[in-house]
mmCIF file of C-alpha atoms and ligand atoms in Angstrom:
data_model
loop_
_atom_site.group_PDB
_atom_site.id
_atom_site.type_symbol
_atom_site.label_atom_id
_atom_site.label_comp_id
_atom_site.label_asym_id
_atom_site.label_seq_id
_atom_site.Cartn_x
_atom_site.Cartn_y
_atom_site.Cartn_z
ATOM 1 C CA UNK N 180 -29.406 1.607 -16.041
ATOM 2 C CA UNK N 181 -26.806 3.236 -18.263
ATOM 3 C CA UNK N 182 -23.382 1.625 -18.648
ATOM 4 C CA UNK N 183 -20.692 3.519 -16.797
ATOM 5 C CA UNK N 184 -16.921 3.238 -16.527
ATOM 6 C CA UNK N 185 -16.103 3.051 -12.842
ATOM 7 C CA UNK N 186 -12.518 2.618 -11.695
ATOM 8 C CA UNK N 187 -12.484 1.091 -8.217
ATOM 9 C CA UNK N 188 -8.965 -0.318 -8.289
ATOM 10 C CA UNK N 189 -7.021 2.650 -6.932
ATOM 11 C CA UNK N 190 -5.149 0.323 -4.574
ATOM 12 C CA UNK N 191 -3.414 -1.099 -7.662
ATOM 13 C CA UNK N 192 -2.640 2.238 -9.252
ATOM 14 C CA UNK N 193 -4.216 5.656 -9.783
ATOM 15 C CA UNK N 194 -4.776 8.126 -12.581
ATOM 16 C CA UNK N 195 -2.048 10.746 -12.846
ATOM 17 C CA UNK N 196 -3.606 14.009 -11.703
ATOM 18 C CA UNK N 197 -3.646 16.399 -14.717
ATOM 19 C CA UNK N 198 -2.056 19.052 -12.468
ATOM 20 C CA UNK N 199 0.818 16.647 -11.809
ATOM 21 C CA UNK N 200 1.177 15.947 -15.525
ATOM 22 C CA UNK N 201 1.398 19.666 -16.232
ATOM 23 C CA UNK N 202 4.272 20.124 -13.803
ATOM 24 C CA UNK N 203 6.127 17.097 -15.198
ATOM 25 C CA UNK N 204 5.933 17.894 -18.918
ATOM 26 C CA UNK N 205 8.682 20.564 -19.142
ATOM 27 C CA UNK N 206 11.128 18.120 -17.565
ATOM 28 C CA UNK N 207 10.833 15.797 -20.582
ATOM 29 C CA UNK N 208 11.663 18.384 -23.214
ATOM 30 C CA UNK N 209 12.930 21.810 -22.109
ATOM 31 C CA UNK N 210 14.428 20.936 -18.716
ATOM 32 C CA UNK N 211 15.831 17.522 -19.586
ATOM 33 C CA UNK N 212 19.203 17.948 -17.861
ATOM 34 C CA UNK N 213 21.079 15.424 -15.768
ATOM 35 C CA UNK N 214 21.148 16.526 -12.131
ATOM 36 C CA UNK N 215 24.853 15.583 -11.918
ATOM 37 C CA UNK N 216 25.855 18.036 -14.676
ATOM 38 C CA UNK N 217 27.607 21.258 -13.708
ATOM 39 C CA UNK N 218 25.987 23.476 -16.365
ATOM 40 C CA UNK N 219 22.686 25.323 -16.178
ATOM 41 C CA UNK N 220 20.664 22.427 -17.597
ATOM 42 C CA UNK N 221 21.948 20.377 -14.691
ATOM 43 C CA UNK N 222 21.073 23.183 -12.263
ATOM 44 C CA UNK N 223 17.498 23.259 -13.517
ATOM 45 C CA UNK N 224 17.048 19.509 -13.113
ATOM 46 C CA UNK N 225 18.600 19.631 -9.659
ATOM 47 C CA UNK N 226 16.334 22.486 -8.585
ATOM 48 C CA UNK N 227 13.227 20.581 -9.706
ATOM 49 C CA UNK N 228 14.368 17.513 -7.809
ATOM 50 C CA UNK N 229 15.256 19.398 -4.631
ATOM 51 C CA UNK N 230 11.921 21.206 -4.624
ATOM 52 C CA UNK N 231 10.172 17.825 -4.732
ATOM 53 C CA UNK N 232 12.418 16.524 -1.966
ATOM 54 C CA UNK N 233 11.416 19.487 0.212
ATOM 55 C CA UNK N 234 7.694 18.877 -0.339
ATOM 56 C CA UNK N 235 8.018 15.180 0.477
ATOM 57 C CA UNK N 236 10.270 15.718 3.520
ATOM 58 C CA UNK N 237 7.968 18.331 5.012
ATOM 59 C CA UNK N 238 4.880 16.174 4.363
ATOM 60 C CA UNK N 239 6.238 13.590 6.831
ATOM 61 C CA UNK N 240 8.088 15.855 9.264
ATOM 62 C CA UNK N 241 11.518 14.781 7.980
ATOM 63 C CA UNK N 242 14.673 16.602 6.881
ATOM 64 C CA UNK N 243 15.491 16.752 3.168
ATOM 65 C CA UNK N 244 18.679 14.719 3.691
ATOM 66 C CA UNK N 245 16.581 11.867 5.052
ATOM 67 C CA UNK N 246 14.780 11.293 1.718
ATOM 68 C CA UNK N 247 16.329 8.982 -0.898
ATOM 69 C CA UNK N 248 14.561 8.707 -4.249
ATOM 70 C CA UNK N 249 14.117 5.235 -5.729
ATOM 71 C CA UNK N 250 12.199 3.568 -8.567
ATOM 72 C CA UNK N 251 9.174 2.867 -6.361
ATOM 73 C CA UNK N 252 7.780 0.938 -3.448
ATOM 74 C CA UNK N 253 9.289 -2.380 -4.452
ATOM 75 C CA UNK N 254 12.812 -0.983 -4.640
ATOM 76 C CA UNK N 255 12.457 0.997 -1.389
ATOM 77 C CA UNK N 256 11.286 -2.122 0.472
ATOM 78 C CA UNK N 257 14.055 -4.297 -0.999
ATOM 79 C CA UNK N 258 16.647 -1.617 -0.228
ATOM 80 C CA UNK N 259 15.492 -1.033 3.354
ATOM 81 C CA UNK N 260 15.172 -4.664 4.375
ATOM 82 C CA UNK N 261 18.126 -6.262 2.585
ATOM 83 C CA UNK N 262 20.482 -3.404 3.223
ATOM 84 C CA UNK N 263 19.667 -2.940 6.918
ATOM 85 C CA UNK N 264 20.067 -6.686 7.425
ATOM 86 C CA UNK N 265 23.400 -6.897 5.612
ATOM 87 C CA UNK N 266 24.808 -3.683 7.099
ATOM 88 C CA UNK N 267 23.944 -4.713 10.668
ATOM 89 C CA UNK N 268 24.544 -8.456 10.610
ATOM 90 C CA UNK N 269 27.219 -8.280 13.335
ATOM 91 C CA UNK N 270 24.487 -7.165 15.749
ATOM 92 C CA UNK N 271 22.183 -10.112 15.080
ATOM 93 C CA UNK N 272 20.529 -12.270 12.456
ATOM 94 C CA UNK N 273 16.818 -12.058 13.249
ATOM 95 C CA UNK N 274 14.201 -10.085 11.269
ATOM 96 C CA UNK N 275 10.495 -9.680 12.059
ATOM 97 C CA UNK N 276 7.711 -8.968 9.586
ATOM 98 C CA UNK N 277 4.004 -9.812 9.407
ATOM 99 C CA UNK N 278 1.963 -12.365 7.469
ATOM 100 C CA UNK N 279 0.034 -9.516 5.828
ATOM 101 C CA UNK N 280 2.953 -7.550 4.421
ATOM 102 C CA UNK N 281 3.356 -6.913 0.701
ATOM 103 C CA UNK N 282 5.009 -9.617 -1.414
ATOM 104 C CA UNK N 283 8.079 -7.445 -1.998
ATOM 105 C CA UNK N 284 8.647 -7.324 1.774
ATOM 106 C CA UNK N 285 7.886 -11.018 2.300
ATOM 107 C CA UNK N 286 10.089 -12.102 -0.582
ATOM 108 C CA UNK N 287 12.950 -9.826 0.514
ATOM 109 C CA UNK N 288 12.736 -11.541 3.901
ATOM 110 C CA UNK N 289 12.642 -14.980 2.261
ATOM 111 C CA UNK N 290 15.787 -14.066 0.340
ATOM 112 C CA UNK N 291 17.443 -13.085 3.616
ATOM 113 C CA UNK N 292 16.572 -16.560 4.940
ATOM 114 C CA UNK N 293 18.694 -18.028 2.136
ATOM 115 C CA UNK N 294 21.561 -15.825 3.382
ATOM 116 C CA UNK N 295 21.434 -17.231 6.905
ATOM 117 C CA UNK N 296 19.022 -14.789 8.550
ATOM 118 C CA UNK N 297 16.081 -16.009 10.629
ATOM 119 C CA UNK N 298 12.702 -14.430 9.944
ATOM 120 C CA UNK N 299 9.548 -14.379 12.064
ATOM 121 C CA UNK N 300 6.360 -13.847 10.040
ATOM 122 C CA UNK N 301 3.972 -12.585 12.708
ATOM 123 C CA UNK N 302 0.311 -13.536 12.911
ATOM 124 C CA UNK N 303 -2.310 -10.789 12.995
ATOM 125 C CA UNK N 304 -5.666 -10.621 14.778
ATOM 126 C CA UNK N 305 -9.070 -11.002 13.070
ATOM 127 C CA UNK N 306 -8.961 -7.428 11.770
ATOM 128 C CA UNK N 307 -5.332 -7.559 10.698
ATOM 129 C CA UNK N 308 -3.705 -5.792 13.654
ATOM 130 C CA UNK N 309 -0.389 -6.526 15.319
ATOM 131 C CA UNK N 310 -0.383 -5.601 18.985
ATOM 132 C CA UNK N 311 2.662 -4.016 20.641
ATOM 133 C CA UNK N 312 2.558 -6.869 23.191
ATOM 134 C CA UNK N 313 2.791 -9.526 20.486
ATOM 135 C CA UNK N 314 5.624 -7.639 18.798
ATOM 136 C CA UNK N 315 7.524 -7.352 22.054
ATOM 137 C CA UNK N 316 7.189 -11.100 22.542
ATOM 138 C CA UNK N 317 8.593 -11.785 19.079
ATOM 139 C CA UNK N 318 11.719 -9.681 19.628
ATOM 140 C CA UNK N 319 14.836 -11.634 20.679
ATOM 141 C CA UNK N 320 18.369 -10.438 21.522
ATOM 142 C CA UNK N 321 19.230 -11.356 17.908
ATOM 143 C CA UNK N 322 16.567 -9.100 16.353
ATOM 144 C CA UNK N 323 17.939 -6.245 14.239
ATOM 145 C CA UNK N 324 14.940 -5.180 12.145
ATOM 146 C CA UNK N 325 11.143 -5.100 12.310
ATOM 147 C CA UNK N 326 9.317 -4.371 9.042
ATOM 148 C CA UNK N 327 5.545 -3.997 9.246
ATOM 149 C CA UNK N 328 3.187 -2.539 6.667
ATOM 150 C CA UNK N 329 1.382 0.642 7.771
ATOM 151 C CA UNK N 330 -1.877 0.750 5.774
ATOM 152 C CA UNK N 331 -2.594 -2.707 4.384
ATOM 153 C CA UNK N 332 -3.069 -2.740 0.605
ATOM 154 C CA UNK N 333 -5.713 -5.481 0.649
ATOM 155 C CA UNK N 334 -7.786 -5.021 3.790
ATOM 156 C CA UNK N 335 -7.041 -1.401 4.712
ATOM 157 C CA UNK N 336 -5.928 -2.062 8.312
ATOM 158 C CA UNK N 337 -3.836 0.832 9.666
ATOM 159 C CA UNK N 338 -1.272 -0.254 12.266
ATOM 160 C CA UNK N 339 -0.372 1.884 15.263
ATOM 161 C CA UNK N 340 3.106 2.979 14.139
ATOM 162 C CA UNK N 341 3.777 4.901 17.301
ATOM 163 C CA UNK N 342 3.078 1.965 19.612
ATOM 164 C CA UNK N 343 4.961 -0.556 17.464
ATOM 165 C CA UNK N 344 7.859 1.841 16.959
ATOM 166 C CA UNK N 345 8.177 2.459 20.681
ATOM 167 C CA UNK N 346 8.592 -1.262 21.300
ATOM 168 C CA UNK N 347 11.347 -1.366 18.671
ATOM 169 C CA UNK N 348 13.081 1.699 20.094
ATOM 170 C CA UNK N 349 12.983 0.229 23.609
ATOM 171 C CA UNK N 350 14.798 -2.871 22.349
ATOM 172 C CA UNK N 351 17.230 -1.007 20.099
ATOM 173 C CA UNK N 352 15.777 -2.571 16.935
ATOM 174 C CA UNK N 353 15.369 -0.754 13.605
ATOM 175 C CA UNK N 354 11.743 -0.213 12.573
ATOM 176 C CA UNK N 355 10.796 -0.030 8.887
ATOM 177 C CA UNK N 356 7.289 0.467 7.566
ATOM 178 C CA UNK N 357 5.784 0.235 4.095
ATOM 179 C CA UNK N 358 3.516 3.291 3.849
ATOM 180 C CA UNK N 359 2.712 3.174 0.110
ATOM 181 C CA UNK N 360 -1.026 2.925 0.755
ATOM 182 C CA UNK N 361 -1.308 5.199 3.768
ATOM 183 C CA UNK N 362 0.883 8.057 2.512
ATOM 184 C CA UNK N 363 -1.125 11.314 2.315
ATOM 185 C CA UNK N 364 -4.211 9.371 3.490
ATOM 186 C CA UNK N 365 -3.102 9.366 7.128
ATOM 187 C CA UNK N 366 -0.871 11.536 9.314
ATOM 188 C CA UNK N 367 2.749 10.451 9.057
ATOM 189 C CA UNK N 368 5.010 12.516 11.289
ATOM 190 C CA UNK N 369 8.576 11.350 11.749
ATOM 191 C CA UNK N 370 9.035 13.909 14.537
ATOM 192 C CA UNK N 371 6.597 12.014 16.758
ATOM 193 C CA UNK N 372 6.658 8.500 15.269
ATOM 194 C CA UNK N 373 9.619 6.311 16.228
ATOM 195 C CA UNK N 374 10.144 4.977 12.710
ATOM 196 C CA UNK N 375 13.655 4.518 11.288
ATOM 197 C CA UNK N 376 12.809 3.805 7.659
ATOM 198 C CA UNK N 377 9.656 4.332 5.622
ATOM 199 C CA UNK N 378 8.742 3.330 2.074
ATOM 200 C CA UNK N 379 6.718 5.736 -0.088
ATOM 201 C CA UNK N 380 5.720 5.764 -3.745
ATOM 202 C CA UNK N 381 3.990 8.045 -6.227
ATOM 203 C CA UNK N 382 1.647 5.966 -8.357
ATOM 204 C CA UNK N 383 -0.786 5.177 -5.511
ATOM 205 C CA UNK N 384 -1.367 8.900 -4.955
ATOM 206 C CA UNK N 385 -1.998 10.175 -8.505
ATOM 207 C CA UNK N 386 1.677 10.519 -9.342
ATOM 208 C CA UNK N 387 3.635 8.678 -12.051
ATOM 209 C CA UNK N 388 4.681 5.018 -11.918
ATOM 210 C CA UNK N 389 8.322 4.083 -11.417
ATOM 211 C CA UNK N 390 9.234 6.556 -8.691
ATOM 212 C CA UNK N 391 9.280 6.324 -4.930
ATOM 213 C CA UNK N 392 11.334 7.220 -1.896
ATOM 214 C CA UNK N 393 12.838 5.720 1.183
ATOM 215 C CA UNK N 394 12.850 7.834 4.323
ATOM 216 C CA UNK N 395 15.989 7.024 6.327
ATOM 217 C CA UNK N 396 16.241 8.612 9.767
ATOM 218 C CA UNK N 397 19.547 10.375 10.408
ATOM 219 C CA UNK N 398 22.005 8.061 12.171
ATOM 220 C CA UNK N 399 20.605 4.833 10.679
ATOM 221 C CA UNK N 400 23.363 2.397 9.719
ATOM 222 C CA UNK N 401 22.650 1.531 6.097
ATOM 223 C CA UNK N 402 24.887 1.019 3.070
ATOM 224 C CA UNK N 403 24.101 1.504 -0.576
ATOM 225 C CA UNK N 404 22.552 -1.490 -2.279
ATOM 226 C CA UNK N 405 23.331 -0.409 -5.826
ATOM 227 C CA UNK N 406 26.831 0.490 -7.029
ATOM 228 C CA UNK N 407 27.477 3.309 -9.451
ATOM 229 C CA UNK N 408 28.049 7.031 -9.601
ATOM 230 C CA UNK N 409 27.088 7.730 -5.998
ATOM 231 C CA UNK N 410 23.900 9.716 -6.517
ATOM 232 C CA UNK N 411 21.514 10.353 -3.622
ATOM 233 C CA UNK N 412 24.309 10.909 -1.119
ATOM 234 C CA UNK N 413 25.956 7.630 -2.120
ATOM 235 C CA UNK N 414 22.856 5.664 -1.159
ATOM 236 C CA UNK N 415 21.222 5.076 -4.538
ATOM 237 C CA UNK N 416 23.316 5.274 -7.654
ATOM 238 C CA UNK N 417 21.790 5.847 -11.070
ATOM 239 C CA UNK N 418 20.706 8.975 -12.967
ATOM 240 C CA UNK N 419 17.731 10.375 -11.117
ATOM 241 C CA UNK N 420 14.260 10.097 -12.658
ATOM 242 C CA UNK N 421 13.832 13.877 -12.617
ATOM 243 C CA UNK N 422 10.431 14.137 -14.339
ATOM 244 C CA UNK N 423 9.120 11.326 -12.137
ATOM 245 C CA UNK N 424 10.499 12.915 -8.974
ATOM 246 C CA UNK N 425 9.037 16.314 -9.901
ATOM 247 C CA UNK N 426 5.672 14.620 -10.508
ATOM 248 C CA UNK N 427 5.954 12.749 -7.202
ATOM 249 C CA UNK N 428 6.444 16.056 -5.359
ATOM 250 C CA UNK N 429 3.446 17.655 -7.044
ATOM 251 C CA UNK N 430 1.269 14.588 -6.394
ATOM 252 C CA UNK N 431 2.054 14.886 -2.672
ATOM 253 C CA UNK N 432 1.247 18.602 -2.722
ATOM 254 C CA UNK N 433 -2.140 17.888 -4.307
ATOM 255 C CA UNK N 434 -2.980 14.892 -2.106
ATOM 256 C CA UNK N 435 -2.160 16.352 1.325
ATOM 257 C CA UNK N 436 -5.632 17.621 2.058
ATOM 258 C CA UNK N 437 -8.024 16.598 4.818
ATOM 259 C CA UNK N 438 -10.944 17.364 2.497
ATOM 260 C CA UNK N 439 -9.892 14.524 0.185
ATOM 261 C CA UNK N 440 -9.679 12.112 3.129
ATOM 262 C CA UNK N 441 -13.123 13.082 4.425
ATOM 263 C CA UNK N 442 -14.609 12.767 0.940
ATOM 264 C CA UNK N 443 -13.198 9.282 0.376
ATOM 265 C CA UNK N 444 -14.241 8.165 3.873
ATOM 266 C CA UNK N 445 -17.836 9.214 3.232
ATOM 267 C CA UNK N 446 -18.020 7.396 -0.121
ATOM 268 C CA UNK N 447 -16.293 4.334 1.355
ATOM 269 C CA UNK N 448 -18.830 4.032 4.161
ATOM 270 C CA UNK N 449 -21.750 4.669 1.823
ATOM 271 C CA UNK N 450 -20.605 1.802 -0.403
ATOM 272 C CA UNK N 451 -19.874 -0.570 2.507
ATOM 273 C CA UNK N 452 -23.184 0.132 4.253
ATOM 274 C CA UNK N 453 -25.115 -0.085 0.981
ATOM 275 C CA UNK N 454 -23.684 -3.490 0.076
ATOM 276 C CA UNK N 455 -24.078 -4.934 3.590
ATOM 277 C CA UNK N 456 -27.709 -3.790 3.576
ATOM 278 C CA UNK N 457 -28.576 -5.164 0.124
ATOM 279 C CA UNK N 458 -26.613 -8.418 0.064
ATOM 280 C CA UNK N 459 -26.870 -11.228 2.640
ATOM 281 C CA UNK N 460 -23.882 -13.355 3.760
ATOM 282 C CA UNK N 461 -21.161 -10.774 3.176
ATOM 283 C CA UNK N 462 -18.218 -10.118 5.459
ATOM 284 C CA UNK N 463 -16.144 -6.978 5.645
ATOM 285 C CA UNK N 464 -12.458 -7.852 5.945
ATOM 286 C CA UNK N 465 -10.425 -5.449 8.061
ATOM 287 C CA UNK N 466 -11.661 -2.936 10.630
ATOM 288 C CA UNK N 467 -14.396 -0.327 10.410
ATOM 289 C CA UNK N 468 -13.950 3.397 10.986
ATOM 290 C CA UNK N 469 -10.798 5.453 11.286
ATOM 291 C CA UNK N 470 -8.429 2.490 11.641
ATOM 292 C CA UNK N 471 -9.242 1.588 8.044
ATOM 293 C CA UNK N 472 -7.717 3.297 4.994
ATOM 294 C CA UNK N 473 -10.192 5.933 3.817
ATOM 295 C CA UNK N 474 -10.337 4.455 0.293
ATOM 296 C CA UNK N 475 -10.391 0.699 0.985
ATOM 297 C CA UNK N 476 -13.244 -1.809 0.923
ATOM 298 C CA UNK N 477 -12.656 -5.562 1.075
ATOM 299 C CA UNK N 478 -15.575 -7.974 1.167
ATOM 300 C CA UNK N 479 -16.007 -11.745 1.208
ATOM 301 C CA UNK N 480 -19.202 -12.941 -0.479
ATOM 302 C CA UNK N 481 -20.064 -16.446 0.691
ATOM 303 C CA UNK N 482 -20.882 -18.847 -2.119
ATOM 304 C CA UNK N 483 -19.426 -16.627 -4.819
ATOM 305 C CA UNK N 484 -16.173 -16.900 -6.759
ATOM 306 C CA UNK N 485 -14.377 -13.557 -6.462
ATOM 307 C CA UNK N 486 -12.892 -13.914 -9.952
ATOM 308 C CA UNK N 487 -16.366 -14.407 -11.438
ATOM 309 C CA UNK N 488 -17.778 -11.438 -9.545
ATOM 310 C CA UNK N 489 -14.881 -9.285 -10.750
ATOM 311 C CA UNK N 490 -15.471 -10.447 -14.327
ATOM 312 C CA UNK N 491 -19.190 -9.629 -14.273
ATOM 313 C CA UNK N 492 -18.514 -6.249 -12.662
ATOM 314 C CA UNK N 493 -15.991 -5.512 -15.406
ATOM 315 C CA UNK N 494 -18.632 -6.291 -18.052
ATOM 316 C CA UNK N 495 -20.719 -3.575 -16.450
ATOM 317 C CA UNK N 496 -17.754 -1.193 -16.519
ATOM 318 C CA UNK N 497 -16.675 -1.550 -12.887
ATOM 319 C CA UNK N 498 -13.008 -2.305 -12.146
ATOM 320 C CA UNK N 499 -12.350 -4.182 -8.908
ATOM 321 C CA UNK N 500 -9.635 -6.569 -7.866
ATOM 322 C CA UNK N 501 -9.304 -9.948 -6.231
ATOM 323 C CA UNK N 502 -6.306 -10.216 -3.970
ATOM 324 C CA UNK N 503 -3.539 -7.767 -4.676
ATOM 325 C CA UNK N 504 -2.826 -6.765 -8.244
ATOM 326 C CA UNK N 505 0.744 -7.917 -7.918
ATOM 327 C CA UNK N 506 -0.226 -11.537 -7.428
ATOM 328 C CA UNK N 507 -3.384 -11.997 -9.482
ATOM 329 C CA UNK N 508 -1.499 -14.235 -11.900
ATOM 330 C CA UNK N 509 -1.722 -17.024 -9.366
ATOM 331 C CA UNK N 510 -5.010 -18.407 -8.168
ATOM 332 C CA UNK N 511 -3.908 -19.105 -4.623
ATOM 333 C CA UNK N 512 -6.184 -17.454 -2.091
ATOM 334 C CA UNK N 513 -4.803 -14.182 -0.788
ATOM 335 C CA UNK N 514 -2.180 -14.643 1.957
ATOM 336 C CA UNK N 515 -3.652 -11.583 3.683
ATOM 337 C CA UNK N 516 -7.237 -12.879 3.859
ATOM 338 C CA UNK N 517 -6.012 -16.300 4.974
ATOM 339 C CA UNK N 518 -3.965 -14.621 7.744
ATOM 340 C CA UNK N 519 -7.232 -13.222 9.157
ATOM 341 C CA UNK N 520 -8.330 -16.787 9.832
ATOM 342 C CA UNK N 521 -10.858 -16.933 6.999
ATOM 343 C CA UNK N 522 -11.661 -20.212 5.246
ATOM 344 C CA UNK N 523 -10.462 -20.945 1.689
ATOM 345 C CA UNK N 524 -14.012 -20.505 0.508
ATOM 346 C CA UNK N 525 -14.347 -17.070 2.103
ATOM 347 C CA UNK N 526 -10.972 -16.044 0.719
ATOM 348 C CA UNK N 527 -12.030 -17.125 -2.772
ATOM 349 C CA UNK N 528 -15.183 -15.033 -2.558
ATOM 350 C CA UNK N 529 -13.250 -11.856 -1.843
ATOM 351 C CA UNK N 530 -13.102 -8.642 -3.829
ATOM 352 C CA UNK N 531 -11.409 -5.340 -3.111
ATOM 353 C CA UNK N 532 -12.892 -1.999 -4.130
ATOM 354 C CA UNK N 533 -10.544 0.965 -3.733
ATOM 355 C CA UNK N 534 -11.611 4.574 -4.244
ATOM 356 C CA UNK N 535 -9.783 7.800 -4.941
ATOM 357 C CA UNK N 536 -10.539 11.488 -4.703
ATOM 358 C CA UNK N 537 -11.601 11.283 -8.359
ATOM 359 C CA UNK N 538 -14.297 8.668 -7.596
ATOM 360 C CA UNK N 539 -17.721 10.295 -7.950
ATOM 361 C CA UNK N 540 -20.948 9.906 -6.032
ATOM 362 C CA UNK N 541 -22.480 8.577 -9.287
ATOM 363 C CA UNK N 542 -19.778 5.890 -9.435
ATOM 364 C CA UNK N 543 -20.828 4.681 -5.990
ATOM 365 C CA UNK N 544 -24.558 4.818 -6.774
ATOM 366 C CA UNK N 545 -24.035 2.872 -10.004
ATOM 367 C CA UNK N 546 -21.974 0.208 -8.180
ATOM 368 C CA UNK N 547 -24.682 -0.112 -5.538
ATOM 369 C CA UNK N 548 -27.254 -0.643 -8.284
ATOM 370 C CA UNK N 549 -25.232 -3.229 -10.201
ATOM 371 C CA UNK N 550 -23.402 -5.327 -7.626
ATOM 372 C CA UNK N 551 -26.242 -6.925 -5.604
ATOM 373 C CA UNK N 552 -27.880 -8.326 -8.757
ATOM 374 C CA UNK N 553 -24.647 -9.902 -9.946
ATOM 375 C CA UNK N 554 -24.044 -11.573 -6.568
ATOM 376 C CA UNK N 555 -27.582 -12.940 -6.600
ATOM 377 C CA UNK N 556 -27.170 -14.319 -10.107
ATOM 378 C CA UNK N 557 -23.788 -15.890 -9.329
ATOM 379 C CA UNK N 558 -25.119 -17.549 -6.205
ATOM 380 C CA UNK N 559 -27.865 -19.128 -8.284
ATOM 381 C CA UNK N 560 -25.642 -20.463 -11.062
ATOM 382 C CA UNK N 561 -22.216 -21.079 -9.588
ATOM 383 C CA UNK N 562 -21.269 -24.582 -8.498
ATOM 384 C CA UNK N 563 -19.675 -23.249 -5.298
ATOM 385 C CA UNK N 564 -22.826 -21.265 -4.575
ATOM 386 C CA UNK N 565 -24.846 -24.478 -4.790
ATOM 387 C CA UNK N 566 -22.194 -26.348 -2.864
ATOM 388 C CA UNK N 567 -22.313 -23.789 -0.078
ATOM 389 C CA UNK N 568 -26.069 -24.139 0.188
ATOM 390 C CA UNK N 569 -25.591 -27.871 0.283
ATOM 391 C CA UNK N 570 -22.912 -27.710 2.973
ATOM 392 C CA UNK N 571 -24.942 -25.251 4.990
ATOM 393 C CA UNK N 572 -27.993 -27.505 4.792
ATOM 394 C CA UNK N 573 -25.919 -30.556 5.719
ATOM 395 C CA UNK N 574 -24.642 -28.731 8.786
ATOM 396 C CA UNK N 575 -28.048 -27.450 9.803
HETATM 397 C C1 PLP Y 47 2.022 -0.732 -4.638
HETATM 398 C C2 PLP Y 47 2.670 -1.165 -3.390
HETATM 399 C C3 PLP Y 47 4.015 -1.555 -3.364
HETATM 400 C C4 PLP Y 47 4.844 -1.625 -4.613
HETATM 401 O O1 PLP Y 47 5.162 -0.340 -5.081
HETATM 402 P P1 PLP Y 47 5.643 -0.125 -6.609
HETATM 403 O O2 PLP Y 47 5.922 1.358 -6.661
HETATM 404 O O3 PLP Y 47 4.504 -0.547 -7.467
HETATM 405 O O4 PLP Y 47 6.868 -0.940 -6.799
HETATM 406 C C5 PLP Y 47 4.552 -1.921 -2.163
HETATM 407 N N1 PLP Y 47 3.827 -1.921 -1.031
HETATM 408 C C6 PLP Y 47 2.541 -1.549 -1.019
HETATM 409 C C7 PLP Y 47 1.791 -1.550 0.262
HETATM 410 C C8 PLP Y 47 1.919 -1.163 -2.187
HETATM 411 O O5 PLP Y 47 0.640 -0.815 -2.161
#
């Protein structure tokens, strides 16, 4: 078996599409103007930015004046949650999110707790879903904002935005969703989805890092979070990242294609089915089928340390991840896997494999050849593998 470099960590970040790179390059050198300048260099920068805004707005059924560019998903989530809470605090002091949201959402909510807000961190079911009924139960007269992740970055669960949004609308509560992982991979239509704010970013969809957007529905009461020159209609001051924004627009243009979704879905299911067939005692975390992100696989291998499995896969050229990339510096089991009701041991045996439209059939075949052998070897040698056998025998 020949060594092969296989990148299966597209949930952490993706390669910049060469076509995106090509569109960005002139904005570093020839068209380097500041969009606030009145001269023709400024015009050029502004035109590039507004073209990108149009592409992004139309990709989600929004108006151009409902798109605010930011430095990425983290900033958009911080901006949406903290700013909506602080702008609307006369209406109430209660925020709702889920136990499986991204750390930048959870930690924004925890910061709001230090400012006197009350936060409900909702439980999810075994596949990571929040039901509209459970959401309705969590809403109180004090609730001003619900923030729930759309496509989960670890387990791929896609929430029903329409159903959850309708509950929020019925109760007059703002609904924000983090759609960094689902953007371009699922239909997002603000004309039919009752969503007030939505976080998007570029580097998960073959665009550059350090650029994102916040969709803000017209009429939403929100104040700027950052003081300065009043860019982005007074909502986000700071000189715009023109080359990044131009690249973001092009990455959306390239990614919005059903063919890419179908391709990733087929490879995803081939890899899932292949592993489940070859390896015993494996659990798929998150749902199967079309309620799962088309590029996400998350598996718990009983009796295996996820970190060790990831390390051995890396030696063979295969990049995977344990937990989310943003929190791999701590060895706590993933808060998302634990929220599914898994045991510590299952959570520790978890790896995530995330594909992209640049993943090849050969990449999948190679992974299917390599992975089962590594799991077998680890189960033989690892202390927790032996311990599991022991515990299982004790319980038998
Ligand atoms: C990557 C990611 C973020 C953070 O976005 P950055 O642009 O890296 O700041 C937030 N939420 C989700 C779901 C993500 O996947």
